[in-house]
XYZ file of C-alpha atoms in Angstrom:
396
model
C 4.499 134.786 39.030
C 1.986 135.567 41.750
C -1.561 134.622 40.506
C -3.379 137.388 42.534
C -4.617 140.498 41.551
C -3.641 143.661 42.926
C -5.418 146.116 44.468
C -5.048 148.216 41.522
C -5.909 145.497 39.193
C -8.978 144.405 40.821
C -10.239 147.913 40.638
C -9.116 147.928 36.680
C -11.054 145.016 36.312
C -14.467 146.097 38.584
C -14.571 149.820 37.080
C -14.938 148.600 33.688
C -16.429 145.899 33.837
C -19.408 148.686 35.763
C -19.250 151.579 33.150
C -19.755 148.547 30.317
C -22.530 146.461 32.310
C -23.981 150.782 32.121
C -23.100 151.572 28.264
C -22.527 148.614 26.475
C -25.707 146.592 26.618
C -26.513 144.209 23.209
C -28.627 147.235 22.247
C -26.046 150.176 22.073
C -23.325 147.377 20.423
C -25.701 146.940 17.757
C -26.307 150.752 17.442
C -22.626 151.560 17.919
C -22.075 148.742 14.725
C -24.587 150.858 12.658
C -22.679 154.308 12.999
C -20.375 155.400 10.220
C -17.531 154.736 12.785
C -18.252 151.460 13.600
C -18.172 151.972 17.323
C -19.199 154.289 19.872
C -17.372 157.817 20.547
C -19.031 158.356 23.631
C -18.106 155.297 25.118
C -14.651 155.821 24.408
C -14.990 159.033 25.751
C -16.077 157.558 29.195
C -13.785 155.252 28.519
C -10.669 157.936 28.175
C -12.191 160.314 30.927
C -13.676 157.890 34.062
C -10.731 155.025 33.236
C -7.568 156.752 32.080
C -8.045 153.459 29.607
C -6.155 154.731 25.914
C -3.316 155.961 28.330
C -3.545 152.665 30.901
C 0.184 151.205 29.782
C 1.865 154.482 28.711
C 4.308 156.529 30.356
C 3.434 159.086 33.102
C 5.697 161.115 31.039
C 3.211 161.143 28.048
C 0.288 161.505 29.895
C -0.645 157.984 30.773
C -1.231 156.006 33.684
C 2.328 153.985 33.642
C 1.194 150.517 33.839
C 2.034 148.061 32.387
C 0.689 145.240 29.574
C -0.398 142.990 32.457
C -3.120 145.558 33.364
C -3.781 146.868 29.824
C -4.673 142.692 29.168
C -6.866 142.667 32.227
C -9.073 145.632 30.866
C -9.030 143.466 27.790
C -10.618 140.600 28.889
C -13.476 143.259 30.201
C -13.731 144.721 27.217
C -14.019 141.442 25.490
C -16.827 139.973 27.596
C -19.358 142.980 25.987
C -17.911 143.025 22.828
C -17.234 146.892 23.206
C -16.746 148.402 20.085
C -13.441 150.879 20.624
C -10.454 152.071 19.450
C -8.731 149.942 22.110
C -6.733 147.226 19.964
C -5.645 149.676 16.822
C -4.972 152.612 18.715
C -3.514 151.374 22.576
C -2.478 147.712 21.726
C -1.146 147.984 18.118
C -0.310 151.764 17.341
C 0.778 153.472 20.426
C 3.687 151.005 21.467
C 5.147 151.649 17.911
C 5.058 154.980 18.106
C 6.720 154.604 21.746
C 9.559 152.476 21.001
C 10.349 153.933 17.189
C 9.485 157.623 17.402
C 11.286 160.759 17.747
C 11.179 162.762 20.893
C 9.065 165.087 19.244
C 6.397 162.562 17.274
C 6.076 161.069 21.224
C 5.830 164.714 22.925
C 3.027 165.943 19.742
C 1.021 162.081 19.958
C 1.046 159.901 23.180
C -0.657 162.580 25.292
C -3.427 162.690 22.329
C -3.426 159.149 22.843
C -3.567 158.784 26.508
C -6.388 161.048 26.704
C -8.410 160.173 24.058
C -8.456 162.465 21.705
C -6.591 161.032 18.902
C -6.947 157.710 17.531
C -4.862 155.839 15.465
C -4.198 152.526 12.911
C -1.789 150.494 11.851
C -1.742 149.845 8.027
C -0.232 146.055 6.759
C -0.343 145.621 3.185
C -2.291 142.535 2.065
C -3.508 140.158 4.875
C -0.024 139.962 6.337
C -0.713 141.225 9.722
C -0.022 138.208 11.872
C 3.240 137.743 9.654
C 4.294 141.576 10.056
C 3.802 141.251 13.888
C 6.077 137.753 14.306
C 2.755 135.937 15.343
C 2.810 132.868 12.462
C 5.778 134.197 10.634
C 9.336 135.376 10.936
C 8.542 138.874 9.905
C 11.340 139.702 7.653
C 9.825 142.470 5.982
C 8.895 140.464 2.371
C 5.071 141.396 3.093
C 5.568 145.027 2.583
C 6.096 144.471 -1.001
C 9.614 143.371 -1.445
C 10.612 146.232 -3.731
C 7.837 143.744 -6.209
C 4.609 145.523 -7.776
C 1.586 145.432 -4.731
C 2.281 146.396 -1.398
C 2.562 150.207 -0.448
C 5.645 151.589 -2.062
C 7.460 154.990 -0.496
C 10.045 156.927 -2.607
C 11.869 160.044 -0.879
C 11.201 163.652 -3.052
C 13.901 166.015 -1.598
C 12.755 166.466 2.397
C 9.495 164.850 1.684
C 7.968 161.006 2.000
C 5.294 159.902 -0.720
C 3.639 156.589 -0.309
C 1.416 154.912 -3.057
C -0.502 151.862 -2.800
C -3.382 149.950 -1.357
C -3.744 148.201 1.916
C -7.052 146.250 2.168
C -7.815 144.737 6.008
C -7.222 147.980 8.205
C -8.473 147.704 11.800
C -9.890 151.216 11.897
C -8.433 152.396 9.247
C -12.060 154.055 8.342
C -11.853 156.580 11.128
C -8.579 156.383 13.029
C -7.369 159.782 12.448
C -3.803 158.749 12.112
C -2.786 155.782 9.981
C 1.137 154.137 10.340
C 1.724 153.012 7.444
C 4.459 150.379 6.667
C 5.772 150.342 3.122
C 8.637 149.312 1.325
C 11.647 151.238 0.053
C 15.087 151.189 -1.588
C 14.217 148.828 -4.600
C 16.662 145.992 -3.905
C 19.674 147.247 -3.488
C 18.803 148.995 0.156
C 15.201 147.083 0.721
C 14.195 147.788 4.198
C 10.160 148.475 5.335
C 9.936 151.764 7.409
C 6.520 153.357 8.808
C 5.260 156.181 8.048
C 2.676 158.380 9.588
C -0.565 159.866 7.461
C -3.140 161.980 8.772
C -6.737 161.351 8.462
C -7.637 164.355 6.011
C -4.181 163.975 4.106
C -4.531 165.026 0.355
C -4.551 161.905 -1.699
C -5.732 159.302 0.756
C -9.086 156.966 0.479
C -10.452 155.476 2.943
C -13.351 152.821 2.426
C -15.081 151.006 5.252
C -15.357 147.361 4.372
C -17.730 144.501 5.098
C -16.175 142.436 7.781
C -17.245 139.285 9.465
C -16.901 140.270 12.649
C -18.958 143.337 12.682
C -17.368 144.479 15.919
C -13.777 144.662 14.492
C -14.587 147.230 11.617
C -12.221 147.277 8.742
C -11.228 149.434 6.228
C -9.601 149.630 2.174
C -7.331 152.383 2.618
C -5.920 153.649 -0.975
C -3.004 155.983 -0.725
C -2.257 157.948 -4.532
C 1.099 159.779 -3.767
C 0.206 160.726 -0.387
C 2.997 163.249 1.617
C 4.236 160.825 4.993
C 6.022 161.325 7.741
C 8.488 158.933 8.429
C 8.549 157.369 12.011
C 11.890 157.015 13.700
C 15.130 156.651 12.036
C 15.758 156.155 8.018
C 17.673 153.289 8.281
C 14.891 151.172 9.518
C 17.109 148.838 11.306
C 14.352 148.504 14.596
C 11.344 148.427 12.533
C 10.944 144.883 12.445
C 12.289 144.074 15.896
C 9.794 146.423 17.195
C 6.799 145.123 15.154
C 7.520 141.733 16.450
C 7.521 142.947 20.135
C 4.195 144.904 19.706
C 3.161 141.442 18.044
C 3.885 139.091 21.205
C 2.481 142.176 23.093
C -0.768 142.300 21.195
C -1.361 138.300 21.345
C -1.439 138.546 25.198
C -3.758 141.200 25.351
C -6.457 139.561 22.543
C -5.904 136.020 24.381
C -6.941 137.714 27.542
C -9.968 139.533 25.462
C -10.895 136.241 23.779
C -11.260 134.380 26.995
C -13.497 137.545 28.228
C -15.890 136.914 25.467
C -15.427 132.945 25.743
C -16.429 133.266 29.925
C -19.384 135.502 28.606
C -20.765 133.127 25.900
C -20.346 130.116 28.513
C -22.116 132.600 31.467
C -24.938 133.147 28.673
C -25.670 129.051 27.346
C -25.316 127.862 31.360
C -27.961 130.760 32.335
C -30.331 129.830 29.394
C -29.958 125.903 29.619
C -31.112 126.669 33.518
C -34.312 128.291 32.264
C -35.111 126.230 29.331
C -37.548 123.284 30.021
C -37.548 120.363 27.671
C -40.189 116.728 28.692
C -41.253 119.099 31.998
C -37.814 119.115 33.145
C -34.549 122.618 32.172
C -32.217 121.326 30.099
C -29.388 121.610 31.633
C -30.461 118.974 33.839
C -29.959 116.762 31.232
C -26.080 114.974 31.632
C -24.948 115.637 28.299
C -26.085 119.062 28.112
C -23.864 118.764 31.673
C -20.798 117.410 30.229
C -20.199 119.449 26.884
C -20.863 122.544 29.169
C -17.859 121.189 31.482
C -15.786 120.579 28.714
C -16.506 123.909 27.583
C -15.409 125.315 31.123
C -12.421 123.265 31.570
C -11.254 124.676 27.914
C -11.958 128.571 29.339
C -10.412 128.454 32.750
C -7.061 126.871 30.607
C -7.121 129.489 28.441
C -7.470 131.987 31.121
C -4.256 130.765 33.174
C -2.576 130.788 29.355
C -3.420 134.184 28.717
C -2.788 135.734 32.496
C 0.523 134.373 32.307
C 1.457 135.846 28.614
C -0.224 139.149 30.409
C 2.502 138.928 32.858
C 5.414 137.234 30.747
C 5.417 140.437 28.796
C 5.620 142.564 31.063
C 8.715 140.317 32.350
C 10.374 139.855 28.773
C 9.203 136.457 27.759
C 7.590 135.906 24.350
C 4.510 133.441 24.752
C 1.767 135.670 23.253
C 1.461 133.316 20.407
C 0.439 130.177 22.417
C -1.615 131.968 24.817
C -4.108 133.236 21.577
C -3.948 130.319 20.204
C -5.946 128.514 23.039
C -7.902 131.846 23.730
C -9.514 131.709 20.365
C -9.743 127.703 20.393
C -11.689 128.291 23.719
C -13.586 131.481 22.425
C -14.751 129.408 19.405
C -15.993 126.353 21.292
C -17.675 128.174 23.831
C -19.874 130.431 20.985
C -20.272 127.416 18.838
C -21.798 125.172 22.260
C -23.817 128.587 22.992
C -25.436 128.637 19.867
C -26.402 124.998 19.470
C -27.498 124.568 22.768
C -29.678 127.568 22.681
C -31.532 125.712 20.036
C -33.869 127.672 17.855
C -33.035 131.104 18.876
C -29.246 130.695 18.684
C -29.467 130.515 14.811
C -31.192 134.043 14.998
C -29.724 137.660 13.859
C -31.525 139.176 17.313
C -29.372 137.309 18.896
C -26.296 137.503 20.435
C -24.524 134.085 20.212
C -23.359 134.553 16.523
C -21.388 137.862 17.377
C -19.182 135.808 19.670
C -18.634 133.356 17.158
C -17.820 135.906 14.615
C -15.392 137.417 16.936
C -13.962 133.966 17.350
C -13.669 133.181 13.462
C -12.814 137.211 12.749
C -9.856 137.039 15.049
C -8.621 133.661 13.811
C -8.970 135.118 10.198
C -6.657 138.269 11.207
C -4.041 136.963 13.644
C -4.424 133.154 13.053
C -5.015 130.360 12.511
C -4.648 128.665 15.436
C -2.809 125.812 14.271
C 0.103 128.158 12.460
C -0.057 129.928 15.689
C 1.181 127.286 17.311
C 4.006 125.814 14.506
C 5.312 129.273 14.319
C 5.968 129.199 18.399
C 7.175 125.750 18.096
C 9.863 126.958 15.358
C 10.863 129.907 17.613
C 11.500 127.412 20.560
C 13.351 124.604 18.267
C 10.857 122.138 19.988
C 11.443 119.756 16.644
C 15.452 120.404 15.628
C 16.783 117.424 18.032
C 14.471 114.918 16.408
C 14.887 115.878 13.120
C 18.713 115.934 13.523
C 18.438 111.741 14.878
C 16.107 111.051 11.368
C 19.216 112.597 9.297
């Protein structure tokens, strides 16, 4: 692995890191949290048209940039640093690569180039609050959480040529305003159980789509009710690569958010250093105080090891190597101590709404709640890698 960045990269990484320094103050997040939406379409707009970003790891073929996740990560941990409310994660980092690697030629010729340039975004839809089991991240992913051919879940039964789906899927990243929704449901009862995806437009007759209240306000979320709903099935009936595929988007997905976590972690610690330079406490700033010092080291030494975690999952993905899992793990361990120092050591005004310490922390918790926790994060890597079968075969 060599640890420098490109030419290429380093300009991925100054160009956005300009247009959201330029669009994405703490005002316009807040304003951009207040729209119906939940973030801002002009933003992603620049985004799609000055940055080539929705397209940045897709195929030339389909309209994108052809790079690959390393790069897509890198914009991440921009993005992550102002909090920017996008598309990004449901539509680049969790929808497109399914539709990539499971979709016919003609679902990728009639959606990628939508994707790549901005114009269409997209959701993936996990019934119950199975997402980090679905993508591999603290579970096997064998398919149980789509229902299991049991009641709950989002059931699909086949009526001649046509898909219908019914059921209810509660903690949908996007799923409010993505204007296509994949879907993953069970059929077959138990005889031929298998979990396939489906794809639902936005205005389809029979869907309901409810914008929840989420803790982080940043990562909007969405009930999404579907009451015999016509689908499109993605890929191949048999289902066979769903799960294989779910599990590589779910590695691929980890690397990226650990490299956006440890954006937002470098920002909160950038933030507390700046105002514990300013802030005067007995005639002298606070920060000159040594334990203000050492819990703000601490706090550094934790970022800078999460950021050599996640820039080498960034680049073991790219290379075939599965260590998304770990990497998030100490991305949101770092993002979460580096918000929770900010807002104690801001004193007073940390605590406060007008501030923006407690969206960082949010994002920290919020992420943990969805992908997480850390600590099954970590098990679930440590069963993949047998890290515990030789000692447990000596105690037998």
């Amino acid at each position: 692995m060599d640890a420098g960045f490109t030419a290429e990269q380093d300009g991925i990484r100054r160009s956005l890191r300009e247009l959201l320094r330029k669009r994405c103050g703490p005002e316009e997040l807040r304003a951009a949290l207040d729209t119906p939406a939940g973030h801002a379409p002009a933003l992603w707009a620049a985004l799609a048209d000055q940055l080539g970003l929705p397209g940045l790891a897709l195929p030339e073929a389909y309209g994108g940039i052809g790079c690959s996740v390393t790069e897509l990560a890198l914009a991440a941990e921009g993005s992550g640093r102002a909090l920017a409310p996008s598309p990004l994660l449901a539509t680049c980092v969790l929808a497109a690569p399914l539709i990539l690697a499971l979709g016919t030629d003609t679902q990728r010729a009639a959606l990628l180039p939508r994707i790549a340039d901005g114009t269409l975004t997209a959701a993936l839809a996990v019934p119950g609050a199975a997402l980090a089991t679905a993508l591999a991240l603290t579970g096997t992913g064998d398919g149980d959480w789509a229902g299991g051919g049991r009641a709950g879940g989002v059931q699909a039964r086949r009526a001649g040529d046509v898909w219908r789906l019914y059921g209810q899927v509660d903690q949908v990243l996007d799923g409010h305003s993505a204007q296509l929704l994949l879907v993953a449901a069970h059929t077959g009862g138990f005889a031929r159980s298998r979990t396939l995806l489906f794809l639902v437009t936005g205005d389809a007759a029979g869907l309901v789509r409810i914008r929840q209240t989420a803790l982080d306000a940043t990562r909007p979320q969405a009930r999404v009710q579907l009451r015999d709903v016509e689908a499109e099935l993605l890929g191949a009936e048999d289902g066979s690569e769903v799960l294989a595929a779910l599990s590589a988007v779910g590695d691929t997905a980890a690397a990226v958010l650990a490299c956006e976590a440890v954006g937002a972690a470098d920002h909160a610690l950038e933030r507390t250093v700046e105002y514990v330079k300013q802030r005067e406490q007995f005639g002298r700033a606070i920060g000159s105080f040594q334990a203000v010092k050492h819990r703000l080291a601490d706090v550094y030494v934790q970022v800078q090891a999460a950021r050599s975690a996640a820039y080498f999952a960034a680049w073991a993905t790219a290379h075939g190597e599965q260590v998304g899992g770990l990497a998030l793990a100490q991305a949101l361990e770092a993002l979460r101590g580096a918000a929770a120092e900010g807002i104690q050591l801001h004193g007073g005004i940390g605590f406060t709404w007008e501030h923006e310490a407690h969206l960082y922390f949010k994002r920290a918790a919020g992420d943990e709640l969805l992908f997480g926790p850390v600590h099954r994060l970590r098990a679930h890597a440590a069963d993949a890698a047998h890290l515990f079968d030789q000692g447990r075969e000596v105690a037998v």
